[in-house]
Short mmCIF file of C-alpha atoms in Angstrom, two decimals:
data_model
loop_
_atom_site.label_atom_id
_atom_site.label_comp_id
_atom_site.label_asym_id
_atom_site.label_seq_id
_atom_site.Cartn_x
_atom_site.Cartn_y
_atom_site.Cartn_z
CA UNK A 97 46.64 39.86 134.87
CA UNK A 98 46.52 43.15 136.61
CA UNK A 99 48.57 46.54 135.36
CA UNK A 100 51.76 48.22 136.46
CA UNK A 101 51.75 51.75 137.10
CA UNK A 102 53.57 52.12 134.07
CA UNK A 103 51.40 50.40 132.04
CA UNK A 104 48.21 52.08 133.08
CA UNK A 105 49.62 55.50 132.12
CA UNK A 106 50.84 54.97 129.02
CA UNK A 107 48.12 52.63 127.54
CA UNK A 108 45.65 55.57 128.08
CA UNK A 109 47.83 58.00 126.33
CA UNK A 110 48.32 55.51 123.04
CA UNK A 111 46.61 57.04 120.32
CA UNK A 112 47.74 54.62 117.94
CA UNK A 113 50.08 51.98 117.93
CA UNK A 114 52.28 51.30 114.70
CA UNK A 115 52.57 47.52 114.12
CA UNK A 116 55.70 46.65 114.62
CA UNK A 117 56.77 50.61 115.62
CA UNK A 118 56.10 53.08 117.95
CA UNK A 119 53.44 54.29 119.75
CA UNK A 120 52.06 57.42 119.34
CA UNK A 121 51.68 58.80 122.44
CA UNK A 122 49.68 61.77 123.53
CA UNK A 123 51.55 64.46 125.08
CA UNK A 124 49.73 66.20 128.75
CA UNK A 125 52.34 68.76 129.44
CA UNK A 126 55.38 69.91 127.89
CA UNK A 127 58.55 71.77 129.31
CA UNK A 128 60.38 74.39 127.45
CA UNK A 129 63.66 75.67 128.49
CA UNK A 130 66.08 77.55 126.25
CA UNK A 131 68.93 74.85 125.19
CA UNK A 132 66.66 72.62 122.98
CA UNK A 133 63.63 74.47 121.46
CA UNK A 134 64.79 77.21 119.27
CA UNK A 135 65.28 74.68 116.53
CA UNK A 136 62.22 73.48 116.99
CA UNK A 137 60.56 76.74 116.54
CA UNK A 138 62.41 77.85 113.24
CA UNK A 139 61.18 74.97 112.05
CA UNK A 140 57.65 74.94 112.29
CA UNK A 141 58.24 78.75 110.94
CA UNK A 142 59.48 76.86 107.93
CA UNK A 143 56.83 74.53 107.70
CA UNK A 144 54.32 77.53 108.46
CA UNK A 145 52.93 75.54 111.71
CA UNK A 146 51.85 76.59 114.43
CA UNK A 147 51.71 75.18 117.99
CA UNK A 148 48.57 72.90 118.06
CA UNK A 149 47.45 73.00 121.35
CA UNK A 150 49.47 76.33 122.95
CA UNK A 151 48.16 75.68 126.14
CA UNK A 152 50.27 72.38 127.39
CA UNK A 153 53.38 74.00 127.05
CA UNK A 154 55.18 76.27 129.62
CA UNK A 155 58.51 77.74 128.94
CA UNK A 156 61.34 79.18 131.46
CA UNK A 157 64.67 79.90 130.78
CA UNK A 158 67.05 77.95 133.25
CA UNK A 159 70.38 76.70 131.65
CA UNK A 160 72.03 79.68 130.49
CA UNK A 161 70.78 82.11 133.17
CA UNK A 162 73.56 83.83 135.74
CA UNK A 163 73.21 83.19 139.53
CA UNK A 164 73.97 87.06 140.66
CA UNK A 165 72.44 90.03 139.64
CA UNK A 166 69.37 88.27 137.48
CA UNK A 167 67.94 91.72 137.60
CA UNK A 168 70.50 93.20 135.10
CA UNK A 169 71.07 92.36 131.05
CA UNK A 170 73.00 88.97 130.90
CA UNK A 171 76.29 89.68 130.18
CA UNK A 172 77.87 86.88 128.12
CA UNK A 173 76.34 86.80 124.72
CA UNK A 174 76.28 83.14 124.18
CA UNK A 175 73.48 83.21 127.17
CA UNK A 176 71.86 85.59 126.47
CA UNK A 177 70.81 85.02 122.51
CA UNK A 178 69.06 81.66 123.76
CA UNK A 179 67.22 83.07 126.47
CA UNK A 180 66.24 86.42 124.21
CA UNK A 181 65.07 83.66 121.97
CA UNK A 182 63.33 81.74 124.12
CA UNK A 183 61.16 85.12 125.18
CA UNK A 184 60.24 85.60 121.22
CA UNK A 185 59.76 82.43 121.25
CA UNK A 186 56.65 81.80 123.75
CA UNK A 187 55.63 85.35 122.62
CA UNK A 188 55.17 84.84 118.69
CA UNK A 189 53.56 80.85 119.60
CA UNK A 190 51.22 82.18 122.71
CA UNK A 191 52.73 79.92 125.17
CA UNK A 192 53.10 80.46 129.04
CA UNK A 193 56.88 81.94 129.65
CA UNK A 194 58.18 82.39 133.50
CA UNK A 195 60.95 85.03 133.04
CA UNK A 196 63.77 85.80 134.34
CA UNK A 197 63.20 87.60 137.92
CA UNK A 198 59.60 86.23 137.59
CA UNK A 199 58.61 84.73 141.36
CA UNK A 200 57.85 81.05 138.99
CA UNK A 201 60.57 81.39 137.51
CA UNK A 202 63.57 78.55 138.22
CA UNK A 203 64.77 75.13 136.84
CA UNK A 204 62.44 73.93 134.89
CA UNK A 205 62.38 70.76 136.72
CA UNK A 206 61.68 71.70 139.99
CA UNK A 207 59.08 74.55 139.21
CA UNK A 208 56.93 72.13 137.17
CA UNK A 209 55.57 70.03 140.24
CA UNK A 210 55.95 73.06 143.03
CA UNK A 211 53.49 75.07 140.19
CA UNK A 212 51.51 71.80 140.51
CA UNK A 213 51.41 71.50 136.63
CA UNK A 214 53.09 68.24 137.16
CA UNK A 215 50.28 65.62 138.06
CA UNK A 216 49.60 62.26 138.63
CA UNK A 217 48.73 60.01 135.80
CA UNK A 218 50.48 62.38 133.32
CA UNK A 219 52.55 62.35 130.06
CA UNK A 220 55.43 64.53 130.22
CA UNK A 221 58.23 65.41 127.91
CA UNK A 222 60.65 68.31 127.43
CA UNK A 223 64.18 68.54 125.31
CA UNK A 224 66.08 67.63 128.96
CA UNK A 225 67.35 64.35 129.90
CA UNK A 226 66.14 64.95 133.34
CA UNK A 227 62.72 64.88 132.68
CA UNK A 228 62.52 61.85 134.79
CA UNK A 229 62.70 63.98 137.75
CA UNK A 230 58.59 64.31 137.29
CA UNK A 231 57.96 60.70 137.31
CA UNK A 232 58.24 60.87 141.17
CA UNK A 233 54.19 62.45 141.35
CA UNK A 234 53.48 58.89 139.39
CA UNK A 235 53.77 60.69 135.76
CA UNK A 236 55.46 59.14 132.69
CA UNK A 237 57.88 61.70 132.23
CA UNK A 238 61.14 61.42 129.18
CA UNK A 239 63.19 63.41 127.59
CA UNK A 240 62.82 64.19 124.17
CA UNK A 241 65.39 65.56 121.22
CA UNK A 242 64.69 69.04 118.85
CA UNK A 243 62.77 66.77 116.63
CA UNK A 244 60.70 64.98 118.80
CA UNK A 245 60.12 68.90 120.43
CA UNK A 246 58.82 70.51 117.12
CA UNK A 247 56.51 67.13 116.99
CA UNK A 248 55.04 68.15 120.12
CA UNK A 249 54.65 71.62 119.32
CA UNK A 250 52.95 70.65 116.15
CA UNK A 251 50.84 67.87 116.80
CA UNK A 252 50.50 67.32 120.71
CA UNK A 253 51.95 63.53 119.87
CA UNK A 254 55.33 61.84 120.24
CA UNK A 255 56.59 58.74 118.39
CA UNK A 256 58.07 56.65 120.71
CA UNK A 257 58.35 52.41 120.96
CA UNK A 258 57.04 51.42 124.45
CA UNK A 259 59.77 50.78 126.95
CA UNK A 260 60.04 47.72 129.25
CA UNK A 261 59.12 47.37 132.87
CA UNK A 262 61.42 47.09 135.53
CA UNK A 263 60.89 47.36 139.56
CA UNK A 264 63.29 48.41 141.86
CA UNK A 265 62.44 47.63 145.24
CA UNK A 266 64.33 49.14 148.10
CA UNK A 267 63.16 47.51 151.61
CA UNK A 268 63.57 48.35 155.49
CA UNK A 269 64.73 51.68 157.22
CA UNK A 270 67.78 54.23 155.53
CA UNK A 271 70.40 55.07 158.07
CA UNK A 272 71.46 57.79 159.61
CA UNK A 273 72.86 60.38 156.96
CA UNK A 274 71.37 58.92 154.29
CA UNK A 275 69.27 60.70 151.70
CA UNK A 276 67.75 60.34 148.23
CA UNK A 277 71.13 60.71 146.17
CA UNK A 278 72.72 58.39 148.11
CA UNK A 279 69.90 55.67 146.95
CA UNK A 280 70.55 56.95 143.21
CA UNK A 281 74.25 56.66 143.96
CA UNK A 282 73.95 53.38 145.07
CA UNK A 283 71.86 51.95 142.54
CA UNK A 284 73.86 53.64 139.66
CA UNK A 285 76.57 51.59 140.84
CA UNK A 286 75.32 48.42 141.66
CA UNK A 287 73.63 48.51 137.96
CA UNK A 288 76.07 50.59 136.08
CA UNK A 289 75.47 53.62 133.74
CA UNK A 290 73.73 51.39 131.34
CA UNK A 291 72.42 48.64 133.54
CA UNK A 292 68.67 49.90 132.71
CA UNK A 293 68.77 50.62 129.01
CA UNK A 294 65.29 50.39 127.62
CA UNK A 295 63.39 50.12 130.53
CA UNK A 296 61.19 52.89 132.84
CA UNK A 297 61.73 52.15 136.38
CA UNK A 298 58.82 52.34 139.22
CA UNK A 299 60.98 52.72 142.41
CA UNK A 300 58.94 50.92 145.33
CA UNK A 301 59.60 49.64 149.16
CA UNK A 302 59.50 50.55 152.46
CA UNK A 303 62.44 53.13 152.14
CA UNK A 304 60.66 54.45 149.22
CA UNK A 305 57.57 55.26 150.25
CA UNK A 306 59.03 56.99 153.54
CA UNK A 307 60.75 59.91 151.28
CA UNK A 308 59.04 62.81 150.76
CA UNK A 309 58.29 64.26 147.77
CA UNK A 310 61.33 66.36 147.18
CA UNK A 311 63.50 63.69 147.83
CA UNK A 312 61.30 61.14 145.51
CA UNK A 313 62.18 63.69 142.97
CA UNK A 314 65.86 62.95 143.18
CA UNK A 315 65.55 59.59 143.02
CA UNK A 316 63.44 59.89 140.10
CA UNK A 317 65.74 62.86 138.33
CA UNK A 318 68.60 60.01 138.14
CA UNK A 319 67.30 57.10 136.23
CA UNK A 320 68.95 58.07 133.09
CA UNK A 321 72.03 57.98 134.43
CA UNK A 322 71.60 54.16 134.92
CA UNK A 323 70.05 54.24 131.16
CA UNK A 324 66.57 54.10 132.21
CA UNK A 325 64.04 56.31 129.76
CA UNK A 326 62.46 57.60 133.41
CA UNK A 327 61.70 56.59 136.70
CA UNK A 328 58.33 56.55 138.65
CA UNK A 329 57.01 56.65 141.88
CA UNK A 330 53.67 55.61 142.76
CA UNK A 331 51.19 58.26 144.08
CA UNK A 332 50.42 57.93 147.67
CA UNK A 333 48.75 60.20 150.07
CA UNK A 334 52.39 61.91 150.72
CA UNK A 335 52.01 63.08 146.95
CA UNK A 336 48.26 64.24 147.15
CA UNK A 337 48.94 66.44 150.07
CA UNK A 338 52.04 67.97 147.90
CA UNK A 339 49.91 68.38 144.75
CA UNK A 340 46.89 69.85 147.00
CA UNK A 341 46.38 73.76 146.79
CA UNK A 342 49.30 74.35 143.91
CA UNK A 343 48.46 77.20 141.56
CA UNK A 344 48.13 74.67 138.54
CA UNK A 345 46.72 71.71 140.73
CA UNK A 346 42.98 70.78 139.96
CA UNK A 347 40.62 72.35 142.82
CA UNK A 348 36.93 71.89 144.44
CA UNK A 349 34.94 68.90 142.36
CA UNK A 350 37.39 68.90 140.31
CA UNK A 351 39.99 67.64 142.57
CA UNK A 352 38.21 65.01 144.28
CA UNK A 353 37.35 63.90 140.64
CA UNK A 354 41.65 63.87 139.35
CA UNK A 355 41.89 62.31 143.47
CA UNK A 356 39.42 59.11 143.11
CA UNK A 357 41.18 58.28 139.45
CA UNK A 358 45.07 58.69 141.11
CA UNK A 359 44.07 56.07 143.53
CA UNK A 360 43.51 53.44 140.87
CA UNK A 361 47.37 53.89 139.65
CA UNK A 362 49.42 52.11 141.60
CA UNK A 363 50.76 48.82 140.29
CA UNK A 364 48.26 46.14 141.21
CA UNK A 365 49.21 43.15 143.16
CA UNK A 366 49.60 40.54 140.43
CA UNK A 367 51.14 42.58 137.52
CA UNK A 368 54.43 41.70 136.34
CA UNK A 369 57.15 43.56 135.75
CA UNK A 370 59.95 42.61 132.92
CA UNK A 371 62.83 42.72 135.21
CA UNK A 372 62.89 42.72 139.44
CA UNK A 373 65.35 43.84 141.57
CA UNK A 374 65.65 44.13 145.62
CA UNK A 375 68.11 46.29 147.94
CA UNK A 376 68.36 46.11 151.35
CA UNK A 377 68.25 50.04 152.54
CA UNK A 378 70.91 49.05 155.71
CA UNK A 379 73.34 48.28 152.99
CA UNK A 380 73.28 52.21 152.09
CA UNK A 381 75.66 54.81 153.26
CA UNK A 382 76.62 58.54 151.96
CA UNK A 383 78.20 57.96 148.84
CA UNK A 384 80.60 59.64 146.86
CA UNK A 385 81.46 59.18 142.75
CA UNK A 386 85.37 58.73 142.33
CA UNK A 387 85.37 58.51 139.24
CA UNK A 388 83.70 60.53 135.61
CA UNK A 389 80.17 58.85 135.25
CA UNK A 390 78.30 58.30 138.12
CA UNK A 391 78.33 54.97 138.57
CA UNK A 392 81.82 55.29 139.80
CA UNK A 393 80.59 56.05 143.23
CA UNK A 394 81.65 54.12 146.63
CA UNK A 395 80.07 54.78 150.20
CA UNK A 396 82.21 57.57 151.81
CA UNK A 397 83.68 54.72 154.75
CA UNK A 398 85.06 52.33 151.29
CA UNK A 399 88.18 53.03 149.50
CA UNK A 400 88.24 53.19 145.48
CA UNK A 401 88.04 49.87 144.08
CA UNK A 402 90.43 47.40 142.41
CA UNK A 403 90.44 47.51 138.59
CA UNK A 404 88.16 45.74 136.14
CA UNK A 405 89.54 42.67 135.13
CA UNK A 406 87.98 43.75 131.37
CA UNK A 407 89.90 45.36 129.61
CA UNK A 408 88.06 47.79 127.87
CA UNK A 409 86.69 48.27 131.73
CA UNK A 410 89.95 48.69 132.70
CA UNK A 411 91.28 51.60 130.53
CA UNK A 412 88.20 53.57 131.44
CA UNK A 413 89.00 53.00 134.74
CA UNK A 414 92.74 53.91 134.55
CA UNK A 415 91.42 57.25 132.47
CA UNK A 416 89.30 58.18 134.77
CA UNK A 417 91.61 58.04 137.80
CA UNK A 418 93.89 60.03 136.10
CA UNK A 419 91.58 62.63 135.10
CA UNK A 420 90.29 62.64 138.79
CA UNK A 421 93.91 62.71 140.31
CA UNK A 422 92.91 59.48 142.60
CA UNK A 423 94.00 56.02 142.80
CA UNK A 424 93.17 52.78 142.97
CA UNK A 425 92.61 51.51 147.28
CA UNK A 426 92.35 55.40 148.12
CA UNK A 427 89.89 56.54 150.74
CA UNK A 428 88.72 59.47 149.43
CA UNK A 429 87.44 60.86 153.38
CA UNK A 430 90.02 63.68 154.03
CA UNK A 431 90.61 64.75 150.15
CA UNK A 432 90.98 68.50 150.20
CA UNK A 433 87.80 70.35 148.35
CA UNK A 434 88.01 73.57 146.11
CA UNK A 435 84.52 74.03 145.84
CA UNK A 436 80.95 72.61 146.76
CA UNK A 437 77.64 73.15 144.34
CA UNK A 438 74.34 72.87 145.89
CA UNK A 439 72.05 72.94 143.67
CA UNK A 440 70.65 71.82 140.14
CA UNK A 441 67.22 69.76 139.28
CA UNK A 442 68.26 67.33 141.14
CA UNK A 443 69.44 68.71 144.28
CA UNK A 444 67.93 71.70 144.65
CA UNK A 445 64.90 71.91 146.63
CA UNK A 446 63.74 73.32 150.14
CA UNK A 447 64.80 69.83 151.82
CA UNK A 448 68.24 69.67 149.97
CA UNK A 449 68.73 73.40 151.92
CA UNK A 450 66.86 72.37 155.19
CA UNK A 451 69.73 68.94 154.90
CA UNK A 452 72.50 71.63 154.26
CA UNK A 453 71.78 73.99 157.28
CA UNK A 454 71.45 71.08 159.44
CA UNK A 455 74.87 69.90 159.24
CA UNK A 456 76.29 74.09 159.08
CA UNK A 457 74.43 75.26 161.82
CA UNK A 458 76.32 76.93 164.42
CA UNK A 459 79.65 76.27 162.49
CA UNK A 460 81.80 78.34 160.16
CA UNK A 461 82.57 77.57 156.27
CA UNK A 462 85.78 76.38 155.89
CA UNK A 463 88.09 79.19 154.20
CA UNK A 464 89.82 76.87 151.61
CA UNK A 465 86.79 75.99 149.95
CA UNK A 466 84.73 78.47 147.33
CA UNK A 467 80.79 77.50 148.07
CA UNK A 468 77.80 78.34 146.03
CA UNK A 469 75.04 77.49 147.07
CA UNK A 470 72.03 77.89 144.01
CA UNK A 471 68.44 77.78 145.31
CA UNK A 472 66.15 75.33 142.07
CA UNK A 473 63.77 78.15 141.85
CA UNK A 474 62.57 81.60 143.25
CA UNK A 475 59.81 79.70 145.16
CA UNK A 476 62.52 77.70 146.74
CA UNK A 477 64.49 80.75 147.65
CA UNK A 478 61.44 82.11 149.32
CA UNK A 479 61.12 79.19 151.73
CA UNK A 480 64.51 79.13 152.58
CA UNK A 481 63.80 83.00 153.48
CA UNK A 482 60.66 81.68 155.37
CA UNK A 483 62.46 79.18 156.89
CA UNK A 484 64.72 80.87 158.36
CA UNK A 485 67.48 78.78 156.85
CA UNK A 486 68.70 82.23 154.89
CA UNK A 487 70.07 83.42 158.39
CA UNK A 488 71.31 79.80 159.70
CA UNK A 489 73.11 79.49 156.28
CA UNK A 490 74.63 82.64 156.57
CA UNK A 491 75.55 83.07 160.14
CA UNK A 492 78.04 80.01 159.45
CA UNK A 493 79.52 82.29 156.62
CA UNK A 494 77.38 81.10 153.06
CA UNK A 495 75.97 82.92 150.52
CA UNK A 496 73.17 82.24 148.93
CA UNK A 497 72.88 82.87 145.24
CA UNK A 498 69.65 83.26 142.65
CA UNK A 499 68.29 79.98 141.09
CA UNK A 500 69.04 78.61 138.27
CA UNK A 501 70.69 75.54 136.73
CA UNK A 502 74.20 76.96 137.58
CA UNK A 503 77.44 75.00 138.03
CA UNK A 504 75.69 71.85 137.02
CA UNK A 505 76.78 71.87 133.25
CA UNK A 506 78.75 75.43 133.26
CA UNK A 507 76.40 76.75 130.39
CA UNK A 508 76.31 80.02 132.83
CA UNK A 509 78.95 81.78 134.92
CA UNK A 510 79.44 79.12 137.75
CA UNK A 511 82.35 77.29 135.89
CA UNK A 512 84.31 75.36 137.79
CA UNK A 513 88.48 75.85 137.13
CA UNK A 514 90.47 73.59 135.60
CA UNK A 515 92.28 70.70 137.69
CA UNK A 516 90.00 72.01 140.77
CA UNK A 517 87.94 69.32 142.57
CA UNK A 518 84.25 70.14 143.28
CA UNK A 519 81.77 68.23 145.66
CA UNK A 520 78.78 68.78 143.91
CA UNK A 521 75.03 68.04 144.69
CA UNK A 522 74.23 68.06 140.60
CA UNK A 523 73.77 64.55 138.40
CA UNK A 524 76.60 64.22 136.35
CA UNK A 525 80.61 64.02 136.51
CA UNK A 526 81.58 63.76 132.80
CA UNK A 527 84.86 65.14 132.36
CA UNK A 528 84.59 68.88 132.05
CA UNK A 529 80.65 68.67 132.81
CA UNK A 530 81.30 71.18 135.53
CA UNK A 531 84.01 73.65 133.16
CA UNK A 532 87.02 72.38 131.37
CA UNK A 533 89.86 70.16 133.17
CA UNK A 534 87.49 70.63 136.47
CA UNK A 535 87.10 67.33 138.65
CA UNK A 536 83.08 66.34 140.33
CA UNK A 537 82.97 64.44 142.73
CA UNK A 538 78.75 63.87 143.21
CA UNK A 539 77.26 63.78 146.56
CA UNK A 540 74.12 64.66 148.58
CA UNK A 541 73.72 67.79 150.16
CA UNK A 542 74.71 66.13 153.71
CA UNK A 543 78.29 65.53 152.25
CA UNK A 544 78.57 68.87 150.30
CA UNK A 545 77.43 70.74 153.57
CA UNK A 546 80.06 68.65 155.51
CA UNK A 547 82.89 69.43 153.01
CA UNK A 548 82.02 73.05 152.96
CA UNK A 549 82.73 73.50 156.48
CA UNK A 550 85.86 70.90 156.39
CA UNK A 551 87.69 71.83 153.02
CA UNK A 552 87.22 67.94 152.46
CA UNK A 553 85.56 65.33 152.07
CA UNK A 554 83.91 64.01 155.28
CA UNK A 555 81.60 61.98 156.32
CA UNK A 556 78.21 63.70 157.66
CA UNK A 557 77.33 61.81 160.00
CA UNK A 558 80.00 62.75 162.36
CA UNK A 559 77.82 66.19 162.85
CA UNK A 560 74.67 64.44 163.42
#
């Protein structure tokens, strides 16, 4: 019986497999940012460790960071310890640090493919849930706690028992006005939040293979929101020609060497996968979340659904439509907006900013609704600059701010205020995710770009 991609990956990384346990894995590359490690660190101090192999581990502050005026000392002190400590950090161990203002610097999940240290075939781990976001080059790619982060640090291995295969097939041609995170929206809530617990996904179909690689990323960045340890995406030529020429990316022999062994990973025609499932990519429309997880989500043209008949479902339901000021049968088209959020790992990227300036180009941002728009990295914000999207963008009244992870989790400046609603382009809408009492509602950048020129929530594809 032949291999899935999953399966090729991480039998080559076993080092040893525990009977009846875990695996443990070998670790290729490991992301640092400033939330999750400093534990880590103080503890191999304790243990008088030190990091085992220095080199597989790049560090770059991203959570706490501010959007405006990176250039000065970071205000708030409960930012600005973790990233101070994060510098000693990578200093004291010899690892790689991107600092602040540094031209790699950004989310740590979008710099690690554009730096092309994320590769195909890899193991990848960092103290982020999002971690999954890599999987799209064909990497397995998890998130790891501050335990499992001073394991890495001290012995290049991870304990971890070996997921379950599932396949999520999504076949035929998306519609107009129809992106990556309307795919993840979809399939969040056709499966529910927990609807792939204990599985790693490999996405696959015709509409998959037609995204390119920023927008594989977004898919991939929001499997564990359906309870999926990761998502992957097979590598294809589209992801060779991304990888090609990156400052971390294999070169000459070398290259066509990594090339001829990424061509063997795909899943091979008679594996078998624990679970199946098939979409139909006509059946997808922009979607919006009405709810606080995100598989509360509808297509923007459906009203908000009847309640659960369960009734545990039900409460949660009825909670949640408080919190969110909506009710049950509403259309939420038309809702007035406070703010939109571009930005975060998961919507971040040169294409999420090309989408954007598609839909504001020639128009004017509405003046009832407070915008930020928060480039993934300072590569990004360079090509937008390149682009020529900077003067589109701000022609039609925007500002664009510096990267970082920003009003995604409000562990900066970017807080959203309480009992104001937010169309955001980030991965979660937990209650008070985006600053206490505030309200997400999660979209793609199409929607967020059509709200921000509304001041609510529209459907895009009335300005394409």
């Amino acid at each position: 019986m032949g291999k899935t991609l999953f399966d090729k990956v991480w039998d080559s990384h076993v080092v040893k497999s525990i009977s009846q346990g875990p695996d443990q894995l070998y670790i290729d590359r490991h992301y640092c940012h400033e939330v999750t490690s400093p534990q880590a660190f103080d503890a191999l101090r304790k243990r008088g460790l030190k990091v085992f192999r220095p080199e597989k581990t790049f560090c770059a502050p991203d959570h706490n960071i501010p959007t405006k005026d990176q250039h000065l000392p970071i205000k708030d002190e409960t930012s600005r310890v973790p990233v101070e400590t994060l510098t000693k950090n990578a200093k004291e161990f010899g690892l790689t640090l991107f600092p602040l203002c540094d031209p790699r610097n950004g989310i740590i999940h979008v710099i690690g493919p554009e730096q092309g240290l994320t590769l195909p075939g890899m193991t990848i781990v960092c103290g982020d849930s999002h971690t999954s976001t890599h999987g799209a080059l064909g990497a397995i790619a998890f998130g790891i706690g501050t335990s499992e982060i001073e394991m890495v640090l001290a012995t290049q291995c991870v304990l971890q028992p070996k997921p379950k295969s599932m396949r999520i097939s999504i076949e035929g041609k998306l519609g107009k006005g129809v992106t990556a995170k309307d795919i993840a929206l979809y399939l969040i809530s056709k499966l529910g939040t927990g609807g792939a617990t204990g599985y790693f996904v490999e996405y696959a179909g015709e509409a998959v293979r037609n995204l390119n690689m920023e927008e594989r990323m977004t898919l991939c960045n929001l499997s564990i929101e359906m309870g999926a340890r990761g998502g992957m995406i097979a590598p294809d030529e589209t992801t060779f020609e991304y990888v090609k020429n990156r400052h971390y990316a294999p070169k000459g022999e070398e290259w066509e060497k990594y090339l001829q062994y990424w061509k063997t990973l795909p899943t091979d025609p008679d594996a078998k996968f624990d679970k199946e499932l098939q979409f139909a990519a006509e059946d997808i429309e922009p979607r919006v979340t009405f709810g606080t997880n995100p598989g509360m989500g509808i297509g923007i043209s459906e009203t908000i659904p009847a309640k659960p008949e369960s009734a545990a479902a039900a409460a949660s339901y009825l909670k949640a439509l408080d919190y969110m000021g909506f009710k049950e049968a509403q259309k939420l088209e038309g809702t007035p907006v406070d703010y939109v959020f571009l930005g975060s790992c998961t919507n971040g990227r040169i294409q999420d900013f090309r989408d954007f300036a598609s839909i504001v180009k020639g128009k004017k941002k509405s003046d009832k609704v407070i915008v930020w728009l928060v480039p993934g990295s300072q590569q990004v914000k360079g090509q937008i600059e390149e682009e020529g999207l900077d003067k589109i963008i701000e022609e039609a009244g925007f500002e664009i701010r510096e990267p970082g992870c920003s009003a995604c989790l409000a562990m900066n400046e970017d807080k959203v205020p309480s009992g104001k609603l937010c169309v955001s382009t980030s991965n979660r809408n937990f209650e008070g995710r985006q600053g206490p009492g505030a309200r997400t509602v999660l979209a793609g950048p199409l929607v967020a770009a059509a709200a921000a020129i509304t001041g609510e929530i529209t459907d895009p594809r009335k300005f394409l």
